[in-house]
């Protein structure tokens, strides 16, 4: 059972999510993987070419686990996934859960970072960036600050001809 996030005014605040994940350790914000799977399968011809995957705002849901291990979606096992969230607490929970389910998995990385400041990744880029809610949180932050929500579009995380799915 999931606790309602309720406070949309603070969804862009790391402290809000840290506190939230202290109470709720397993949460899928919007749509579970099974409901989006048909869309991924329709695009599998393009997705199968992607080797470097980034899940922005991964949270603690099992979405990226199901996505990464969906045998019908991927042609082989030659892929790397980075799960990214700005809540350190959230990343620790997801990493622990993932390693418990898939001990020894070395194709998955976990990172704590703000999606608007990816400098610590250096020149690393991804072929496919998946976002279920991070852009909404950025837009909420920008709206609260009176700015336009286009910062994320300027982030150079994708390498051409990469795909961004939000």
Short mmCIF file of C-alpha atoms in Angstrom, two decimals:
data_model
loop_
_atom_site.label_atom_id
_atom_site.label_comp_id
_atom_site.label_asym_id
_atom_site.label_seq_id
_atom_site.Cartn_x
_atom_site.Cartn_y
_atom_site.Cartn_z
CA UNK A 1 0.00 0.00 0.00
CA UNK A 2 1.31 3.43 -0.89
CA UNK A 3 1.09 6.64 1.02
CA UNK A 4 -0.27 9.56 -1.00
CA UNK A 5 2.48 12.07 -1.83
CA UNK A 6 -0.07 14.83 -1.46
CA UNK A 7 2.20 17.87 -1.19
CA UNK A 8 2.85 18.72 -4.87
CA UNK A 9 4.23 22.08 -3.82
CA UNK A 10 7.39 20.37 -2.52
CA UNK A 11 7.94 17.52 -4.99
CA UNK A 12 11.09 19.25 -6.25
CA UNK A 13 12.66 19.35 -2.78
CA UNK A 14 15.16 16.61 -1.89
CA UNK A 15 14.34 16.88 1.81
CA UNK A 16 10.69 16.21 1.07
CA UNK A 17 11.52 12.92 -0.68
CA UNK A 18 14.05 11.85 1.93
CA UNK A 19 11.40 12.25 4.61
CA UNK A 20 8.84 10.54 2.39
CA UNK A 21 11.07 7.51 1.75
CA UNK A 22 11.79 7.15 5.45
CA UNK A 23 8.10 6.30 5.81
CA UNK A 24 7.45 4.54 2.48
CA UNK A 25 10.21 2.33 1.16
CA UNK A 26 8.56 0.97 -1.98
CA UNK A 27 6.69 3.42 -4.16
CA UNK A 28 5.64 3.78 -7.79
CA UNK A 29 4.61 7.37 -8.39
CA UNK A 30 2.60 7.25 -11.59
CA UNK A 31 2.28 4.21 -13.79
CA UNK A 32 3.60 0.71 -13.10
CA UNK A 33 5.82 -0.92 -15.72
CA UNK A 34 3.16 -3.38 -16.84
CA UNK A 35 0.95 -0.53 -18.07
CA UNK A 36 3.74 1.07 -20.13
CA UNK A 37 5.24 -2.20 -21.37
CA UNK A 38 3.11 -2.28 -24.56
CA UNK A 39 4.51 1.12 -25.56
CA UNK A 40 8.06 -0.09 -25.02
CA UNK A 41 7.36 -3.24 -27.02
CA UNK A 42 5.96 -1.19 -29.92
CA UNK A 43 9.28 0.69 -29.97
CA UNK A 44 11.52 -2.28 -29.27
CA UNK A 45 13.19 -2.00 -32.69
CA UNK A 46 14.71 1.29 -31.57
CA UNK A 47 15.12 0.43 -27.89
CA UNK A 48 17.14 -2.71 -28.66
CA UNK A 49 19.88 -0.51 -30.16
CA UNK A 50 20.33 1.31 -26.86
CA UNK A 51 23.16 0.13 -24.65
CA UNK A 52 23.58 2.94 -22.11
CA UNK A 53 20.37 3.56 -20.18
CA UNK A 54 19.60 6.27 -17.64
CA UNK A 55 16.52 6.24 -15.40
CA UNK A 56 16.13 9.79 -14.06
CA UNK A 57 14.19 10.13 -10.83
CA UNK A 58 14.13 6.37 -10.37
CA UNK A 59 12.65 6.48 -6.89
CA UNK A 60 12.27 3.11 -5.19
CA UNK A 61 9.79 1.46 -7.52
CA UNK A 62 10.51 -1.78 -9.32
CA UNK A 63 9.92 -0.04 -12.67
CA UNK A 64 13.58 0.00 -13.77
CA UNK A 65 14.07 -3.59 -12.58
CA UNK A 66 11.20 -4.83 -14.72
CA UNK A 67 12.29 -2.63 -17.64
CA UNK A 68 15.93 -3.76 -17.49
CA UNK A 69 15.13 -7.48 -17.25
CA UNK A 70 12.25 -7.61 -19.76
CA UNK A 71 13.54 -10.33 -22.11
CA UNK A 72 11.01 -9.43 -24.82
CA UNK A 73 12.38 -5.89 -24.97
CA UNK A 74 16.12 -6.48 -25.23
CA UNK A 75 17.96 -8.48 -27.87
CA UNK A 76 20.83 -9.43 -25.56
CA UNK A 77 22.41 -8.58 -22.23
CA UNK A 78 24.81 -5.95 -23.57
CA UNK A 79 23.43 -2.92 -21.72
CA UNK A 80 24.23 -0.75 -18.72
CA UNK A 81 21.68 1.04 -16.55
CA UNK A 82 22.23 4.01 -14.26
CA UNK A 83 19.46 4.62 -11.74
CA UNK A 84 19.57 8.29 -10.77
CA UNK A 85 17.73 10.16 -8.05
CA UNK A 86 18.55 13.22 -6.00
CA UNK A 87 17.47 11.60 -2.75
CA UNK A 88 20.46 9.77 -1.26
CA UNK A 89 18.14 7.85 1.05
CA UNK A 90 16.04 6.72 -1.91
CA UNK A 91 19.08 5.49 -3.85
CA UNK A 92 20.30 3.50 -0.83
CA UNK A 93 16.89 1.83 -0.54
CA UNK A 94 16.71 0.99 -4.26
CA UNK A 95 20.29 -0.28 -4.41
CA UNK A 96 19.76 -2.50 -1.38
CA UNK A 97 16.53 -3.90 -2.83
CA UNK A 98 18.12 -4.46 -6.25
CA UNK A 99 21.23 -6.20 -4.91
CA UNK A 100 19.08 -8.43 -2.72
CA UNK A 101 17.09 -9.54 -5.78
CA UNK A 102 20.03 -9.70 -8.20
CA UNK A 103 23.25 -10.32 -6.27
CA UNK A 104 26.37 -9.88 -8.36
CA UNK A 105 24.65 -7.78 -11.04
CA UNK A 106 27.39 -5.52 -12.43
CA UNK A 107 25.51 -3.82 -15.28
CA UNK A 108 23.55 -1.53 -12.97
CA UNK A 109 24.82 1.60 -11.25
CA UNK A 110 23.15 3.81 -8.66
CA UNK A 111 23.85 7.53 -8.46
CA UNK A 112 22.70 10.43 -6.36
CA UNK A 113 22.60 13.62 -8.41
CA UNK A 114 20.46 16.51 -9.49
CA UNK A 115 19.38 15.83 -13.08
CA UNK A 116 19.98 19.51 -13.86
CA UNK A 117 23.63 19.30 -12.85
CA UNK A 118 25.28 16.25 -14.36
CA UNK A 119 28.83 17.61 -14.35
CA UNK A 120 30.15 14.88 -12.06
CA UNK A 121 29.41 12.36 -14.83
CA UNK A 122 31.93 14.15 -17.04
CA UNK A 123 31.55 13.24 -20.70
CA UNK A 124 29.39 10.19 -19.99
CA UNK A 125 26.23 10.13 -22.07
CA UNK A 126 23.34 7.71 -22.51
CA UNK A 127 21.48 6.25 -25.49
CA UNK A 128 18.11 6.19 -23.77
CA UNK A 129 16.92 8.37 -20.90
CA UNK A 130 13.76 7.34 -19.09
CA UNK A 131 11.86 9.78 -16.92
CA UNK A 132 8.47 9.15 -15.37
CA UNK A 133 8.22 12.21 -13.17
CA UNK A 134 11.48 14.15 -12.79
CA UNK A 135 10.55 16.74 -15.43
CA UNK A 136 7.29 17.38 -13.58
CA UNK A 137 9.23 18.01 -10.37
CA UNK A 138 11.56 20.38 -12.25
CA UNK A 139 8.58 22.19 -13.76
CA UNK A 140 7.04 22.56 -10.29
CA UNK A 141 10.29 24.01 -8.99
CA UNK A 142 10.57 26.39 -11.94
CA UNK A 143 6.95 27.49 -11.60
CA UNK A 144 7.50 28.14 -7.89
CA UNK A 145 10.51 30.29 -8.80
CA UNK A 146 8.77 32.05 -11.69
CA UNK A 147 11.03 30.44 -14.33
CA UNK A 148 10.31 28.41 -17.46
CA UNK A 149 10.68 24.62 -17.09
CA UNK A 150 13.20 24.14 -19.91
CA UNK A 151 16.40 23.55 -17.93
CA UNK A 152 16.19 19.79 -18.37
CA UNK A 153 16.06 20.05 -22.15
CA UNK A 154 19.46 21.75 -22.07
CA UNK A 155 21.10 18.97 -20.07
CA UNK A 156 23.60 17.17 -22.37
CA UNK A 157 22.95 13.66 -21.06
CA UNK A 158 21.85 12.12 -24.36
CA UNK A 159 24.19 11.41 -27.22
CA UNK A 160 22.74 11.61 -30.75
CA UNK A 161 20.64 9.86 -31.91
CA UNK A 162 19.54 9.19 -28.33
CA UNK A 163 15.97 8.96 -27.16
CA UNK A 164 14.39 10.68 -24.20
CA UNK A 165 11.20 9.09 -22.91
CA UNK A 166 9.12 11.01 -20.41
#
